[in-house]
Amino acid sequence: MRLALELAIGGQGHVEPNPMVGCVLVKDGSCIGRGYHQSFGGPHAEVNALRSLGTPSEAAGATAYVTLEPCCHHGKTPPCSAALIQAGVARVVVAMRDPFPKVDGGGIRQLRDAGIDVTSDVLKDDAKTLLAPYLKRVQTGVPWVIAKWAMTADGRIATVARQSQWISGPESRRHVHRLRGRVDAIVAGMGTVLADDPMLNARATAADGAESLAPRVAKRVVICRRRLPSRRSKLIRTANEIPTWLFASPRVDPVELASLQQCGAVVFPLDGDDSQAMVRQMLALLGDQDMTNVMIEGGAELLGGFWDPRTGECLVDEFHVYIGAKLFGGVSAPGPIAGEGLGPIELATKLTLHGVDRFADDVRLIYRRVE
């Protein structure tokens, strides 16, 4: 099952909104086949594992280890439960049940009805960690939210003069582009758009600068509370080439907003201008578009809108914090999260460390929010 979980990661960024799934076939104590879900709309892990065999008959009597309950419905591909039954496997070991309504125990039931022995909940916690973004979208309709920022060793995201390029080194920035290349949307606020005029796309990630093809092209999302991007901004000038979505409150200029639509931007009107309500509505709308992972690229004011200082509720699920080997100092130098901030310390958002990486003299900390 650990091997199957490792294989599943290979589908990250390629299979969403489907889940990442791995499958290993074992017979007489030996691994005879393996596979994972490689691309959205393509064969699932179980089918790829069966296809990896020398001959189909090798699967007879084998045990299949699968990281998620095999699907049992006709979607873009035939059901995997039927494929395993037809192959003649004797046993299926499943890491966890799939909460997707069209599966949700149906795959396990079909296998058992066919006389196949099924063992479930093997390394279930590991599977839930791997599949957390998929599980959140299926169970809540809202995408997994990743917040990313770079800060100095003394916690500043810019100098007192509001200069921020560059806090982290080139290797760290290459990894940021890899992250951009596997998410469904990159979200920024108007402060970042006006200050940096960003492209918000995934660019070359190789150390030698060679171009590399990202798994997916993220939608570029801007939350517009009072202001709108300029027609001369990089986002608007490339809106016909890279999808650019504007989530606009009723306070923005409707005439100017219409002109940006003519330039290729897609507009999503929001009901109000309360920052937290805008964030919630935006996430719900992104979920309606079958988005699994969205990434916040700043700035501090936007990040502040993902917290409720009265209750401590946090709408971010995962944090990628890049710590650059620099010091800025200054009481007025900004930190990564603005807004009112929390009062009582017991309302603090609690995190668990998910990963630590070193890029030259930079460090990346990956945290996940504790439920």
CSV table of C-alpha atoms in Angstrom, one decimal:
chain,number,residue,atom,x,y,z
A,1,MET,CA,0.0,0.0,0.0
A,2,ARG,CA,2.9,2.4,0.7
A,3,LEU,CA,4.1,1.7,-2.9
A,4,ALA,CA,0.7,2.4,-4.2
A,5,LEU,CA,0.5,5.7,-2.3
A,6,GLU,CA,3.9,6.7,-3.8
A,7,LEU,CA,2.7,5.9,-7.3
A,8,ALA,CA,-0.4,7.9,-6.8
A,9,ILE,CA,1.6,11.1,-6.3
A,10,GLY,CA,2.6,10.9,-9.9
A,11,GLY,CA,-0.8,12.1,-10.9
A,12,GLN,CA,-0.6,15.4,-9.0
A,13,GLY,CA,-1.6,18.3,-11.1
A,14,HIS,CA,-2.6,16.0,-14.0
A,15,VAL,CA,-5.8,14.3,-12.8
A,16,GLU,CA,-7.8,16.8,-10.9
A,17,PRO,CA,-10.7,17.1,-10.3
A,18,ASN,CA,-10.3,13.3,-10.2
A,19,PRO,CA,-8.4,11.9,-7.2
A,20,MET,CA,-4.8,10.7,-7.3
A,21,VAL,CA,-4.9,6.9,-7.1
A,22,GLY,CA,-2.2,4.2,-7.2
A,23,CYS,CA,-2.6,0.5,-7.6
A,24,VAL,CA,-0.2,-2.4,-7.1
A,25,LEU,CA,-0.8,-6.1,-8.0
A,26,VAL,CA,0.8,-8.8,-5.9
A,27,LYS,CA,0.9,-12.5,-6.5
A,28,ASP,CA,2.8,-15.3,-4.7
A,29,GLY,CA,4.6,-12.6,-2.7
A,30,SER,CA,5.9,-10.6,-5.7
A,31,CYS,CA,4.8,-7.4,-7.2
A,32,ILE,CA,3.6,-8.3,-10.7
A,33,GLY,CA,2.0,-5.0,-11.8
A,34,ARG,CA,1.7,-1.4,-10.9
A,35,GLY,CA,-0.1,1.7,-12.2
A,36,TYR,CA,-1.5,5.1,-11.3
A,37,HIS,CA,-4.1,7.5,-12.6
A,38,GLN,CA,-2.0,9.6,-15.0
A,39,SER,CA,-4.3,12.1,-16.6
A,40,PHE,CA,-7.9,13.3,-16.3
A,41,GLY,CA,-10.1,11.4,-18.6
A,42,GLY,CA,-7.5,8.6,-19.0
A,43,PRO,CA,-7.5,5.1,-17.6
A,44,HIS,CA,-7.6,4.8,-13.8
A,45,ALA,CA,-4.9,3.3,-11.6
A,46,GLU,CA,-6.4,-0.2,-11.6
A,47,VAL,CA,-6.6,-0.4,-15.4
A,48,ASN,CA,-3.1,0.9,-15.8
A,49,ALA,CA,-1.8,-1.7,-13.3
A,50,LEU,CA,-3.6,-4.5,-15.2
A,51,ARG,CA,-2.2,-3.3,-18.5
A,52,SER,CA,1.3,-3.4,-17.0
A,53,LEU,CA,1.1,-7.2,-16.8
A,54,GLY,CA,2.8,-9.4,-19.4
A,55,THR,CA,-0.5,-11.2,-20.1
A,56,PRO,CA,-4.0,-10.5,-18.7
A,57,SER,CA,-4.2,-14.0,-17.2
A,58,GLU,CA,-1.4,-13.1,-14.7
A,59,ALA,CA,-4.0,-11.2,-12.7
A,60,ALA,CA,-6.0,-14.3,-11.8
A,61,GLY,CA,-5.7,-15.0,-8.1
A,62,ALA,CA,-3.7,-11.8,-7.4
A,63,THR,CA,-4.2,-9.2,-4.7
A,64,ALA,CA,-4.8,-5.6,-5.8
A,65,TYR,CA,-3.7,-2.8,-3.4
A,66,VAL,CA,-5.6,0.4,-4.2
A,67,THR,CA,-5.3,3.7,-2.5
A,68,LEU,CA,-9.0,4.6,-3.0
A,69,GLU,CA,-12.1,2.5,-3.4
A,70,PRO,CA,-12.4,1.4,-7.0
A,71,CYS,CA,-15.1,3.3,-9.0
A,72,CYS,CA,-18.3,1.4,-9.9
A,73,HIS,CA,-19.9,3.8,-12.3
A,74,HIS,CA,-19.5,4.7,-16.0
A,75,GLY,CA,-17.9,8.1,-16.2
A,76,LYS,CA,-15.2,9.1,-18.7
A,77,THR,CA,-14.0,5.5,-18.3
A,78,PRO,CA,-15.6,2.2,-17.5
A,79,PRO,CA,-15.9,1.1,-13.8
A,80,CYS,CA,-12.7,-0.2,-12.3
A,81,SER,CA,-14.6,-2.6,-10.0
A,82,ALA,CA,-15.7,-4.4,-13.2
A,83,ALA,CA,-12.1,-4.5,-14.5
A,84,LEU,CA,-10.8,-6.1,-11.4
A,85,ILE,CA,-13.7,-8.7,-11.4
A,86,GLN,CA,-13.1,-9.6,-15.0
A,87,ALA,CA,-9.4,-9.9,-14.4
A,88,GLY,CA,-10.0,-12.5,-11.7
A,89,VAL,CA,-8.2,-11.0,-8.8
A,90,ALA,CA,-8.8,-12.9,-5.6
A,91,ARG,CA,-8.5,-10.0,-3.1
A,92,VAL,CA,-8.6,-6.2,-3.1
A,93,VAL,CA,-7.0,-4.1,-0.3
A,94,VAL,CA,-8.4,-0.6,-0.2
A,95,ALA,CA,-6.8,2.3,1.8
A,96,MET,CA,-10.1,4.2,2.2
A,97,ARG,CA,-13.7,4.4,0.9
A,98,ASP,CA,-14.5,7.0,-1.7
A,99,PRO,CA,-17.1,9.6,-0.5
A,100,PHE,CA,-18.0,10.5,-4.1
A,101,PRO,CA,-21.8,9.9,-4.2
A,102,LYS,CA,-21.6,7.7,-7.3
A,103,VAL,CA,-19.1,5.4,-5.5
A,104,ASP,CA,-19.4,5.7,-1.7
A,105,GLY,CA,-19.2,2.0,-0.9
A,106,GLY,CA,-20.6,0.8,-4.2
A,107,GLY,CA,-17.3,-0.4,-5.5
A,108,ILE,CA,-16.5,-2.4,-2.4
A,109,ARG,CA,-20.0,-3.9,-2.5
A,110,GLN,CA,-19.7,-5.0,-6.2
A,111,LEU,CA,-16.3,-6.7,-5.5
A,112,ARG,CA,-17.7,-8.6,-2.5
A,113,ASP,CA,-20.8,-9.6,-4.4
A,114,ALA,CA,-18.5,-11.1,-7.0
A,115,GLY,CA,-16.8,-13.2,-4.4
A,116,ILE,CA,-13.7,-11.1,-4.0
A,117,ASP,CA,-12.2,-10.7,-0.5
A,118,VAL,CA,-12.0,-7.0,0.3
A,119,THR,CA,-9.9,-5.5,3.2
A,120,SER,CA,-10.4,-1.7,3.8
A,121,ASP,CA,-8.9,1.1,5.8
A,122,VAL,CA,-5.2,0.0,5.3
A,123,LEU,CA,-3.0,3.1,5.8
A,124,LYS,CA,-6.2,5.1,5.8
A,125,ASP,CA,-4.7,8.2,7.5
A,126,ASP,CA,-1.9,8.3,4.8
A,127,ALA,CA,-4.5,8.1,2.1
A,128,LYS,CA,-6.6,10.9,3.7
A,129,THR,CA,-3.5,13.1,3.8
A,130,LEU,CA,-2.7,12.5,0.2
A,131,LEU,CA,-6.3,13.0,-0.9
A,132,ALA,CA,-7.2,15.9,1.4
A,133,PRO,CA,-7.9,18.4,-1.5
A,134,TYR,CA,-10.1,15.9,-3.3
A,135,LEU,CA,-11.9,14.9,-0.1
A,136,LYS,CA,-12.6,18.5,0.8
A,137,ARG,CA,-14.1,19.4,-2.6
A,138,VAL,CA,-16.3,16.3,-2.7
A,139,GLN,CA,-17.5,16.7,0.9
A,140,THR,CA,-17.9,20.5,1.0
A,141,GLY,CA,-18.0,21.7,-2.6
A,142,VAL,CA,-15.1,24.1,-1.8
A,143,PRO,CA,-11.6,23.8,-3.1
A,144,TRP,CA,-8.4,23.2,-1.1
A,145,VAL,CA,-6.8,26.6,-0.4
A,146,ILE,CA,-3.0,26.9,-0.4
A,147,ALA,CA,-1.4,30.2,0.8
A,148,LYS,CA,2.1,30.9,-0.3
A,149,TRP,CA,4.4,33.8,0.8
A,150,ALA,CA,8.1,34.6,1.0
A,151,MET,CA,9.3,36.4,4.1
A,152,THR,CA,12.7,37.4,5.6
A,153,ALA,CA,14.1,35.6,8.6
A,154,ASP,CA,12.6,38.4,10.7
A,155,GLY,CA,9.1,37.9,9.3
A,156,ARG,CA,8.8,40.8,6.8
A,157,ILE,CA,7.4,40.5,3.3
A,158,ALA,CA,8.7,43.9,2.2
A,159,THR,CA,10.9,46.7,3.4
A,160,VAL,CA,9.5,49.9,5.1
A,161,ALA,CA,9.7,51.3,1.5
A,162,ARG,CA,7.5,48.4,0.3
A,163,GLN,CA,10.2,46.8,-1.8
A,164,SER,CA,9.9,43.0,-1.9
A,165,GLN,CA,11.8,41.7,-5.0
A,166,TRP,CA,13.5,39.5,-4.2
A,167,ILE,CA,13.3,38.0,-0.8
A,168,SER,CA,13.9,34.4,-1.8
A,169,GLY,CA,16.4,33.0,-4.2
A,170,PRO,CA,16.0,31.6,-7.7
A,171,GLU,CA,15.7,28.0,-6.6
A,172,SER,CA,12.8,28.8,-4.3
A,173,ARG,CA,11.1,30.8,-7.1
A,174,ARG,CA,11.4,27.8,-9.4
A,175,HIS,CA,9.6,25.7,-6.9
A,176,VAL,CA,6.9,28.3,-6.6
A,177,HIS,CA,6.3,28.0,-10.4
A,178,ARG,CA,6.0,24.2,-10.0
A,179,LEU,CA,3.3,24.8,-7.5
A,180,ARG,CA,1.6,27.3,-9.8
A,181,GLY,CA,1.7,24.6,-12.5
A,182,ARG,CA,-0.3,22.1,-10.6
A,183,VAL,CA,-3.2,24.2,-9.2
A,184,ASP,CA,-6.5,25.2,-10.8
A,185,ALA,CA,-6.4,28.9,-9.9
A,186,ILE,CA,-3.9,31.5,-8.6
A,187,VAL,CA,-5.6,34.2,-6.5
A,188,ALA,CA,-4.3,37.7,-5.9
A,189,GLY,CA,-5.7,40.9,-4.5
A,190,MET,CA,-5.7,44.3,-6.2
A,191,GLY,CA,-2.9,45.5,-3.9
A,192,THR,CA,-0.5,42.9,-5.4
A,193,VAL,CA,-1.8,43.6,-9.0
A,194,LEU,CA,-1.2,47.4,-8.6
A,195,ALA,CA,2.2,47.0,-6.9
A,196,ASP,CA,3.8,44.2,-8.9
A,197,ASP,CA,1.8,44.0,-12.2
A,198,PRO,CA,2.2,40.2,-12.1
A,199,MET,CA,1.6,37.6,-14.8
A,200,LEU,CA,0.4,35.0,-12.2
A,201,ASN,CA,1.3,32.1,-14.5
A,202,ALA,CA,3.7,29.1,-14.3
A,203,ARG,CA,7.0,29.7,-16.2
A,204,ALA,CA,10.2,27.8,-16.7
A,205,THR,CA,11.1,25.5,-13.8
A,206,ALA,CA,14.3,23.9,-14.9
A,207,ALA,CA,17.6,25.0,-13.2
A,208,ASP,CA,19.1,25.8,-16.6
A,209,GLY,CA,16.1,28.0,-17.5
A,210,ALA,CA,14.8,25.6,-20.1
A,211,GLU,CA,11.1,25.8,-20.7
A,212,SER,CA,9.0,23.0,-19.2
A,213,LEU,CA,5.3,22.2,-19.7
A,214,ALA,CA,3.2,22.6,-16.6
A,215,PRO,CA,0.5,19.9,-15.9
A,216,ARG,CA,-2.2,22.6,-16.1
A,217,VAL,CA,-2.8,26.2,-16.8
A,218,ALA,CA,-4.2,27.9,-13.7
A,219,LYS,CA,-7.0,30.5,-14.0
A,220,ARG,CA,-5.7,33.9,-12.8
A,221,VAL,CA,-8.2,35.2,-10.2
A,222,VAL,CA,-8.3,38.7,-8.9
A,223,ILE,CA,-10.6,39.8,-6.0
A,224,CYS,CA,-11.7,43.4,-6.8
A,225,ARG,CA,-13.2,45.2,-3.8
A,226,ARG,CA,-13.0,48.8,-4.9
A,227,ARG,CA,-10.4,48.9,-7.7
A,228,LEU,CA,-9.9,47.1,-11.0
A,229,PRO,CA,-6.8,46.2,-13.0
A,230,SER,CA,-5.7,48.6,-15.6
A,231,ARG,CA,-6.3,47.8,-19.2
A,232,ARG,CA,-2.5,48.2,-19.6
A,233,SER,CA,-1.7,45.6,-16.9
A,234,LYS,CA,-0.1,42.3,-17.9
A,235,LEU,CA,-3.2,40.4,-16.7
A,236,ILE,CA,-5.6,42.2,-18.9
A,237,ARG,CA,-3.3,42.5,-21.9
A,238,THR,CA,-2.9,38.6,-21.9
A,239,ALA,CA,-6.5,37.8,-20.8
A,240,ASN,CA,-7.3,36.3,-24.2
A,241,GLU,CA,-4.3,34.0,-23.9
A,242,ILE,CA,-4.5,33.0,-20.2
A,243,PRO,CA,-7.9,32.8,-18.5
A,244,THR,CA,-8.3,35.8,-16.2
A,245,TRP,CA,-11.2,36.0,-13.8
A,246,LEU,CA,-12.3,39.1,-11.9
A,247,PHE,CA,-14.5,38.6,-8.8
A,248,ALA,CA,-15.9,42.0,-8.4
A,249,SER,CA,-17.9,43.6,-5.5
A,250,PRO,CA,-20.8,46.1,-6.3
A,251,ARG,CA,-18.4,49.0,-5.4
A,252,VAL,CA,-16.3,48.8,-8.6
A,253,ASP,CA,-17.0,51.0,-11.6
A,254,PRO,CA,-19.5,49.0,-13.8
A,255,VAL,CA,-18.4,50.8,-17.0
A,256,GLU,CA,-14.7,50.1,-16.4
A,257,LEU,CA,-15.6,46.5,-15.5
A,258,ALA,CA,-17.5,46.1,-18.8
A,259,SER,CA,-14.4,47.4,-20.7
A,260,LEU,CA,-12.3,44.7,-19.1
A,261,GLN,CA,-14.7,42.1,-20.2
A,262,GLN,CA,-14.3,43.3,-23.7
A,263,CYS,CA,-10.6,42.7,-23.3
A,264,GLY,CA,-11.2,39.0,-22.5
A,265,ALA,CA,-11.6,39.0,-18.7
A,266,VAL,CA,-14.4,36.9,-17.2
A,267,VAL,CA,-16.4,38.7,-14.5
A,268,PHE,CA,-18.0,37.1,-11.5
A,269,PRO,CA,-20.2,39.6,-9.6
A,270,LEU,CA,-20.1,39.3,-5.9
A,271,ASP,CA,-23.0,40.1,-3.6
A,272,GLY,CA,-21.2,42.5,-1.2
A,273,ASP,CA,-17.9,44.2,-0.3
A,274,ASP,CA,-17.2,42.6,3.1
A,275,SER,CA,-13.8,41.0,2.6
A,276,GLN,CA,-14.5,37.7,4.3
A,277,ALA,CA,-17.9,37.3,2.6
A,278,MET,CA,-16.2,38.0,-0.7
A,279,VAL,CA,-13.7,35.2,0.0
A,280,ARG,CA,-16.4,32.7,0.9
A,281,GLN,CA,-18.5,33.5,-2.2
A,282,MET,CA,-15.4,33.3,-4.4
A,283,LEU,CA,-14.4,29.9,-3.0
A,284,ALA,CA,-18.0,28.6,-3.5
A,285,LEU,CA,-17.9,29.8,-7.1
A,286,LEU,CA,-14.5,28.2,-7.8
A,287,GLY,CA,-15.9,25.0,-6.3
A,288,ASP,CA,-18.8,25.2,-8.7
A,289,GLN,CA,-16.1,25.2,-11.5
A,290,ASP,CA,-14.8,21.8,-10.2
A,291,MET,CA,-11.6,23.3,-8.9
A,292,THR,CA,-9.7,21.2,-6.5
A,293,ASN,CA,-6.6,23.3,-5.5
A,294,VAL,CA,-6.4,27.1,-5.5
A,295,MET,CA,-3.3,29.1,-4.5
A,296,ILE,CA,-3.2,32.5,-2.8
A,297,GLU,CA,-0.3,34.6,-4.1
A,298,GLY,CA,-0.9,37.6,-1.8
A,299,GLY,CA,-0.9,40.1,-0.6
A,300,ALA,CA,-1.2,40.6,3.1
A,301,GLU,CA,-4.6,42.3,2.9
A,302,LEU,CA,-6.1,39.5,0.8
A,303,LEU,CA,-4.7,36.9,3.2
A,304,GLY,CA,-6.3,38.8,6.1
A,305,GLY,CA,-9.7,38.2,4.4
A,306,PHE,CA,-9.3,34.4,4.9
A,307,TRP,CA,-9.5,34.7,8.7
A,308,ASP,CA,-12.3,35.7,11.0
A,309,PRO,CA,-10.7,37.6,13.9
A,310,ARG,CA,-13.8,37.2,16.0
A,311,THR,CA,-13.9,33.4,16.0
A,312,GLY,CA,-10.4,32.5,14.7
A,313,GLU,CA,-11.9,30.6,11.8
A,314,CYS,CA,-9.3,30.1,9.0
A,315,LEU,CA,-10.3,29.3,5.4
A,316,VAL,CA,-6.7,28.4,4.4
A,317,ASP,CA,-5.9,24.6,4.4
A,318,GLU,CA,-2.2,24.6,3.6
A,319,PHE,CA,0.7,27.1,3.9
A,320,HIS,CA,3.9,27.2,1.9
A,321,VAL,CA,6.2,29.6,3.7
A,322,TYR,CA,9.5,30.5,2.1
A,323,ILE,CA,12.0,32.0,4.5
A,324,GLY,CA,14.7,34.0,2.7
A,325,ALA,CA,18.2,34.5,4.1
A,326,LYS,CA,17.7,38.3,4.6
A,327,LEU,CA,16.7,40.7,7.4
A,328,PHE,CA,14.7,43.9,6.7
A,329,GLY,CA,13.8,45.1,10.2
A,330,GLY,CA,11.5,48.1,10.8
A,331,VAL,CA,8.4,48.2,13.0
A,332,SER,CA,6.3,49.4,10.0
A,333,ALA,CA,7.7,46.7,7.6
A,334,PRO,CA,4.7,44.6,6.6
A,335,GLY,CA,4.2,41.0,7.7
A,336,PRO,CA,2.4,38.3,5.6
A,337,ILE,CA,-1.1,38.6,7.0
A,338,ALA,CA,-2.9,42.0,7.5
A,339,GLY,CA,-6.4,42.7,8.7
A,340,GLU,CA,-7.5,43.1,12.3
A,341,GLY,CA,-5.6,40.1,13.5
A,342,LEU,CA,-6.6,37.8,16.4
A,343,GLY,CA,-6.9,39.0,20.0
A,344,PRO,CA,-7.1,36.1,22.4
A,345,ILE,CA,-4.2,33.7,21.9
A,346,GLU,CA,-6.5,30.7,22.2
A,347,LEU,CA,-8.1,31.7,18.9
A,348,ALA,CA,-4.7,31.2,17.1
A,349,THR,CA,-4.8,29.0,14.0
A,350,LYS,CA,-3.1,25.7,14.9
A,351,LEU,CA,-0.9,24.1,12.3
A,352,THR,CA,0.9,20.8,11.8
A,353,LEU,CA,4.3,20.6,10.0
A,354,HIS,CA,3.8,18.8,6.7
A,355,GLY,CA,7.3,19.2,5.1
A,356,VAL,CA,10.6,21.1,5.3
A,357,ASP,CA,12.8,21.8,2.3
A,358,ARG,CA,16.1,23.7,1.8
A,359,PHE,CA,16.8,25.6,-1.4
A,360,ALA,CA,20.3,27.0,-1.1
A,361,ASP,CA,20.1,29.4,1.9
A,362,ASP,CA,16.3,29.5,1.8
A,363,VAL,CA,13.9,27.2,3.7
A,364,ARG,CA,10.4,26.2,2.8
A,365,LEU,CA,8.0,25.2,5.5
A,366,ILE,CA,4.8,23.4,4.5
A,367,TYR,CA,2.1,23.5,7.1
A,368,ARG,CA,-1.5,22.2,7.2
A,369,ARG,CA,-4.2,23.6,9.3
A,370,VAL,CA,-5.3,21.5,12.2
A,371,GLU,CA,-9.1,20.9,12.2
